[in-house]
CSV table of C-alpha atoms in Angstrom, one decimal:
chain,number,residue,atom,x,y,z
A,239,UNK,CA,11.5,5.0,11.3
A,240,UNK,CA,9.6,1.6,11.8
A,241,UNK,CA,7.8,2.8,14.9
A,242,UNK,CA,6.4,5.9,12.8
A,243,UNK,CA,5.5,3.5,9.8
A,244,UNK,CA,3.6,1.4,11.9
A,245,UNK,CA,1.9,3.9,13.7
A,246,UNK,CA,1.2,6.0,10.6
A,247,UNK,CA,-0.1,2.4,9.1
A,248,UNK,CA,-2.4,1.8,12.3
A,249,UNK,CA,-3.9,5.3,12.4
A,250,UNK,CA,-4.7,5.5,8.7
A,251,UNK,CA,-6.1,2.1,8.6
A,252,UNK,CA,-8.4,2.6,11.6
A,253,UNK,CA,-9.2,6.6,10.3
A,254,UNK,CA,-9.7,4.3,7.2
A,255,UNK,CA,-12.5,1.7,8.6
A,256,UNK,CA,-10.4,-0.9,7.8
A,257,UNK,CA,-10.9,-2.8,10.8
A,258,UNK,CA,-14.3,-3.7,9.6
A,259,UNK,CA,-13.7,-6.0,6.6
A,260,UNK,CA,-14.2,-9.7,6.2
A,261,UNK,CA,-11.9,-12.2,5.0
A,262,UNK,CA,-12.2,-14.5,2.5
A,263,UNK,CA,-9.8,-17.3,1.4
A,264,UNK,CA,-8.3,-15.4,-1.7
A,265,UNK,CA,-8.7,-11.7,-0.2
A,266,UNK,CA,-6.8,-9.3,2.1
A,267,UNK,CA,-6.9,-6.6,3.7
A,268,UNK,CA,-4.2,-4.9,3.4
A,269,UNK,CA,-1.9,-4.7,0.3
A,270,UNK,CA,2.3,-3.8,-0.4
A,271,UNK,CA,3.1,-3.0,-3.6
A,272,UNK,CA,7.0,-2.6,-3.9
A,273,UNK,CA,8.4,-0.4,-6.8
A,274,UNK,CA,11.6,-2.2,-8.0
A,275,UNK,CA,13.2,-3.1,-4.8
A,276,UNK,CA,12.2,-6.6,-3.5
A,277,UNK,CA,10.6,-6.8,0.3
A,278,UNK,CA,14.0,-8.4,1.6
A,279,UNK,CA,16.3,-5.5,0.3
A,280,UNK,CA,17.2,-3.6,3.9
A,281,UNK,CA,15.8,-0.5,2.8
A,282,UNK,CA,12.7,0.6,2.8
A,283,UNK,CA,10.7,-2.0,1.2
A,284,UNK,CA,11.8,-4.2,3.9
A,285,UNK,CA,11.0,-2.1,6.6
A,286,UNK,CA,7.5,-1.2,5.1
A,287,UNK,CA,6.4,-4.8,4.8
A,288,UNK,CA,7.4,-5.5,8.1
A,289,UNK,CA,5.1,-2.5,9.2
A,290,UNK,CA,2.5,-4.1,7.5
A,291,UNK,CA,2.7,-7.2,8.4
A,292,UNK,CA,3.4,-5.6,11.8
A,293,UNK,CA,-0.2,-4.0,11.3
A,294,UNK,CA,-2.1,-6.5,9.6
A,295,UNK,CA,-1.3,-9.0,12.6
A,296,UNK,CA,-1.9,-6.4,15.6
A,297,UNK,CA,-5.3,-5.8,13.8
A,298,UNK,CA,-5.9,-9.4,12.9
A,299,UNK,CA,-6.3,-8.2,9.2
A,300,UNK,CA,-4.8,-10.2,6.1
A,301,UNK,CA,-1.8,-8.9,4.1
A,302,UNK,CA,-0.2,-9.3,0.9
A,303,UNK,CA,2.4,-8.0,-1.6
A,304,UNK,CA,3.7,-7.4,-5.1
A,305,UNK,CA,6.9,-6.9,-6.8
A,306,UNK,CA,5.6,-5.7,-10.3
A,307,UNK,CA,7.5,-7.7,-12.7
A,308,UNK,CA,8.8,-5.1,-15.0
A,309,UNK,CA,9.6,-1.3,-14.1
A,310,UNK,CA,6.9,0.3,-15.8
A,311,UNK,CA,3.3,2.2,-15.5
A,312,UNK,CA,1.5,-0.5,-17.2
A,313,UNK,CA,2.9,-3.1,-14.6
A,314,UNK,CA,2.5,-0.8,-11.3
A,315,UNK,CA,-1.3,-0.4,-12.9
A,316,UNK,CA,-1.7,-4.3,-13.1
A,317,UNK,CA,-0.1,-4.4,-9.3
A,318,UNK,CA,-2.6,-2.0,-7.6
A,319,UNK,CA,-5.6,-3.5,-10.1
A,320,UNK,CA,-5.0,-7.0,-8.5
A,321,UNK,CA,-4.6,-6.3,-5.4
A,322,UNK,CA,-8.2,-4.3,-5.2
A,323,UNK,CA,-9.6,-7.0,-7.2
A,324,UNK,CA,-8.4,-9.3,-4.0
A,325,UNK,CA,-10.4,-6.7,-1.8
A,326,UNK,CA,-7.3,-4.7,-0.5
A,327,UNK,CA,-9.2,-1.6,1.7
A,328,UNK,CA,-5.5,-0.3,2.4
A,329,UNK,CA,-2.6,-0.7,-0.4
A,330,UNK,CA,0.5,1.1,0.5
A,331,UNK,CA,2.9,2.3,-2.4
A,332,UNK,CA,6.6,2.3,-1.7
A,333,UNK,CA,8.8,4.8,-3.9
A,334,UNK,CA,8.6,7.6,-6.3
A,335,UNK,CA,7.7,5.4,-9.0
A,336,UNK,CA,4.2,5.5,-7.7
A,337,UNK,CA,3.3,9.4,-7.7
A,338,UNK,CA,1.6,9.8,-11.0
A,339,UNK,CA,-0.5,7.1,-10.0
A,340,UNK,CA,-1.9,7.5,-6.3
A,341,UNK,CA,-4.0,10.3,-7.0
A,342,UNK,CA,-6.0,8.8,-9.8
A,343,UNK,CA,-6.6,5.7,-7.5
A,344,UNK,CA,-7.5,7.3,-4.6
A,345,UNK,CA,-10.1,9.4,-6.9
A,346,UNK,CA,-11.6,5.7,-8.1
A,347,UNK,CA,-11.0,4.6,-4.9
A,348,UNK,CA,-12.7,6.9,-2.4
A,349,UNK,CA,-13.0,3.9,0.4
A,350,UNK,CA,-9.5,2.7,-0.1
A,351,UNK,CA,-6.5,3.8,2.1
A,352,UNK,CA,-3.6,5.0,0.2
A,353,UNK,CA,0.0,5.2,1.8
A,354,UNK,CA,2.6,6.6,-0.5
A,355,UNK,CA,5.8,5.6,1.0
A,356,UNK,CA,9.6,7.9,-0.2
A,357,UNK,CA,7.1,9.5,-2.4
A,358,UNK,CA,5.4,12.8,-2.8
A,359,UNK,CA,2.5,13.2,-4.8
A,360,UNK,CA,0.7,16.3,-6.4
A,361,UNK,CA,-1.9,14.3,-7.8
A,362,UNK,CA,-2.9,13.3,-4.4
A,363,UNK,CA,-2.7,16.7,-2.4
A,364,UNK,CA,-5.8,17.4,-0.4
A,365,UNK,CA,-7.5,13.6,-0.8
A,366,UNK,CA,-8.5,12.5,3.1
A,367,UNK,CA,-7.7,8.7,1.7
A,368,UNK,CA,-4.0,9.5,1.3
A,369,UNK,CA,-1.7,8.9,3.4
């Protein structure tokens, strides 16, 4: 499972462009957002962040994540806005929670790579930035 996520992170992220952004102090590259599970639960949330971190370092790219503070739309909206306001070209979603959402992102977002982990998403069927 971790060596499919971190391939799966790698090969999106490069089909992606990522590998060409700069860094600033206060950006990154690439972004988790968690749904309600924290990054340290021994599930999935765990495993993904250590993908990404797994990623971010093999690439020499920056990384970050959320927990959204309350289990809601309106936070999971306030999670992916700040982390593209901080310049995230990959943000990778983990759980259902996140379905409605993805598509209408990617949409705005036609340069950002999405990964939808444990998720499945019509809103995002056919879109080349989601992963």
């Amino acid at each position: 499972m971790k060596k499919k996520l971190v391939s799966l992170l790698a090969l999106g992220l490069f089909t992606a462009g990522v590998t060409g952004c700069n860094k600033t102090s206060n950006s990154l590259d690439i972004a988790m957002i968690s749904d309600v599970g924290t990054i340290d639960d021994g599930g999935f949330n765990q495993y993904t962040w250590e993908g990404v971190k797994k990623v971010g370092k093999d690439l020499n790219k920056s990384t970050g994540y959320i927990v959204p503070k309350d289990d809601n739309d309106d936070e999971r909206k306030a999670s992916i806005d700040g982390m593209l306001k901080r310049g995230a070209k990959a943000v990778v979603l983990t759980g259902y929670k996140f379905n409605d959402l993805v598509g209408d992102y990617a949409k705005k977002n036609p340069t950002v790579a999405w990964f939808l982990i444990d998720g499945s998403s019509s809103t995002a069927e056919n879109l080349e930035n989601v992963y």
